[in-house]
Short mmCIF file of C-alpha atoms in Angstrom, two decimals:
data_model
loop_
_atom_site.label_atom_id
_atom_site.label_comp_id
_atom_site.label_asym_id
_atom_site.label_seq_id
_atom_site.Cartn_x
_atom_site.Cartn_y
_atom_site.Cartn_z
CA MET A 1 37.51 -30.47 1.10
CA THR A 2 39.85 -28.03 -0.55
CA SER A 3 40.07 -24.36 0.26
CA ARG A 4 38.49 -23.52 -3.08
CA SER A 5 35.58 -25.94 -2.47
CA ALA A 6 35.03 -24.57 1.04
CA ARG A 7 34.99 -21.01 -0.28
CA GLY A 8 32.49 -22.00 -2.99
CA ALA A 9 30.25 -23.72 -0.45
CA LEU A 10 30.42 -20.69 1.86
CA THR A 11 29.59 -18.33 -1.00
CA ALA A 12 26.62 -20.48 -2.02
CA THR A 13 25.36 -20.53 1.57
CA VAL A 14 25.62 -16.75 1.86
CA VAL A 15 23.78 -16.24 -1.46
CA VAL A 16 20.96 -18.60 -0.40
CA ALA A 17 20.68 -16.84 2.97
CA LEU A 18 20.50 -13.41 1.34
CA LEU A 19 17.83 -14.58 -1.09
CA ALA A 20 15.81 -15.99 1.79
CA LEU A 21 16.07 -12.72 3.71
CA THR A 22 15.11 -10.72 0.64
CA GLY A 23 11.93 -12.75 0.40
CA CYS A 24 10.98 -11.52 3.87
CA THR A 25 11.14 -7.83 3.03
CA SER A 26 8.50 -5.70 1.34
CA SER A 27 7.79 -6.05 -2.33
CA GLY A 28 9.68 -2.86 -3.07
CA SER A 29 6.45 -1.39 -4.43
CA PRO A 30 6.02 2.30 -3.61
CA PHE A 31 2.39 1.59 -2.64
CA VAL A 32 3.17 -0.75 0.24
CA GLY A 33 2.97 0.93 3.62
CA ASP A 34 0.93 3.29 5.75
CA TRP A 35 -0.74 6.40 4.32
CA GLY A 36 -2.67 9.26 5.89
CA THR A 37 -2.98 10.20 9.51
CA VAL A 38 -4.44 8.39 12.48
CA ALA A 39 -6.17 11.59 13.69
CA SER A 40 -9.90 11.35 14.33
CA GLY A 41 -12.00 12.19 11.28
CA GLN A 42 -9.09 11.80 8.86
CA PRO A 43 -8.64 9.02 6.27
CA SER A 44 -5.80 6.54 6.56
CA LEU A 45 -4.84 3.45 4.62
CA THR A 46 -2.41 0.56 4.87
CA ILE A 47 -1.55 -1.28 1.65
CA SER A 48 0.15 -4.69 1.82
CA SER A 49 2.40 -6.25 -0.82
CA ASP A 50 -0.37 -8.68 -1.84
CA GLY A 51 -2.68 -5.74 -2.66
CA SER A 52 -4.87 -6.04 0.42
CA PHE A 53 -5.71 -2.74 2.07
CA SER A 54 -7.37 -1.59 5.27
CA GLY A 55 -7.94 1.67 7.06
CA THR A 56 -10.63 4.28 7.57
CA ASP A 57 -12.37 6.84 5.40
CA GLY A 58 -12.26 9.16 8.42
CA CYS A 59 -15.46 7.72 9.80
CA ASN A 60 -15.97 4.11 8.69
CA PRO A 61 -13.48 1.24 8.56
CA VAL A 62 -12.61 0.07 5.03
CA GLU A 63 -10.85 -3.00 3.74
CA GLY A 64 -10.46 -4.86 0.50
CA LYS A 65 -8.09 -6.31 -2.03
CA GLY A 66 -6.62 -4.33 -4.88
CA SER A 67 -3.86 -4.90 -7.37
CA ILE A 68 -0.53 -3.28 -8.08
CA SER A 69 0.47 -2.94 -11.72
CA GLY A 70 3.39 -0.72 -12.64
CA ASP A 71 2.78 2.79 -11.30
CA THR A 72 -0.93 2.23 -10.53
CA PHE A 73 -2.77 0.72 -7.59
CA THR A 74 -6.28 -0.36 -8.53
CA PHE A 75 -8.72 -0.70 -5.63
CA GLY A 76 -10.96 -3.74 -5.57
CA PRO A 77 -14.36 -3.75 -3.90
CA PHE A 78 -14.46 -2.15 -0.45
CA ALA A 79 -15.92 -3.83 2.59
CA SER A 80 -17.14 -1.05 4.87
CA ILE A 81 -19.73 -0.07 7.41
CA ALA A 82 -21.69 2.95 6.22
CA LYS A 83 -22.59 5.24 9.09
CA ALA A 84 -22.98 8.99 8.98
CA CYS A 85 -20.31 11.07 10.67
CA PRO A 86 -21.07 14.79 10.91
CA GLY A 87 -18.20 16.96 9.74
CA VAL A 88 -16.39 14.13 7.91
CA THR A 89 -16.17 13.91 4.13
CA PRO A 90 -15.54 10.21 3.41
CA TRP A 91 -13.88 10.61 -0.01
CA LEU A 92 -11.72 7.48 0.31
CA ASN A 93 -14.71 5.26 -0.43
CA LEU A 94 -14.75 6.80 -3.95
CA ALA A 95 -11.27 5.46 -4.72
CA ASP A 96 -10.77 3.59 -7.98
CA THR A 97 -7.01 3.94 -8.56
CA ALA A 98 -3.99 5.58 -6.94
CA LYS A 99 -0.49 6.66 -7.91
CA VAL A 100 2.48 7.63 -5.76
CA ASP A 101 3.93 11.11 -6.22
CA GLY A 102 6.99 11.40 -3.99
CA GLY A 103 5.73 10.75 -0.46
CA THR A 104 2.06 11.20 -1.36
CA LEU A 105 -0.57 8.69 -2.46
CA VAL A 106 -2.78 10.47 -5.00
CA VAL A 107 -6.23 8.86 -5.14
CA TYR A 108 -8.50 8.99 -8.20
CA ARG A 109 -12.15 8.09 -8.69
CA THR A 110 -13.53 6.29 -11.76
CA GLY A 111 -12.89 8.50 -14.77
CA GLY A 112 -9.53 9.71 -13.47
CA LYS A 113 -10.62 12.71 -11.37
CA GLN A 114 -8.44 13.20 -8.27
CA VAL A 115 -10.47 12.88 -5.07
CA GLY A 116 -7.77 13.23 -2.42
CA THR A 117 -4.24 12.59 -1.21
CA LEU A 118 -2.66 10.74 1.68
CA ASP A 119 0.86 11.42 2.88
CA ARG A 120 3.13 8.51 3.78
CA ARG A 121 3.38 7.88 7.54
#
């Protein structure tokens, strides 16, 4: 094998390795990650690159599958347990869509009215 062939083979190997490693990282979507706080009575949410989400509305666990399209995350149906929690306003269960504004997830209900925000953790 010539020096040029060896260099080409090495370059190809490095490119393939980098592409494989890139596939193991997050989608690059600003939605992917952890939002809110883990403090009792406060909403929090984790959004995965495939659109699945899980967390709490501050009282009840929530999970579901949404979709990421451009600058909008659209929530799919929520699976949740509905129990009353005095002193907690469970606004997250009203979520229809969300957008990222800097380090904040801004959550909107159907019709586009903002219902709350979650800061990135």
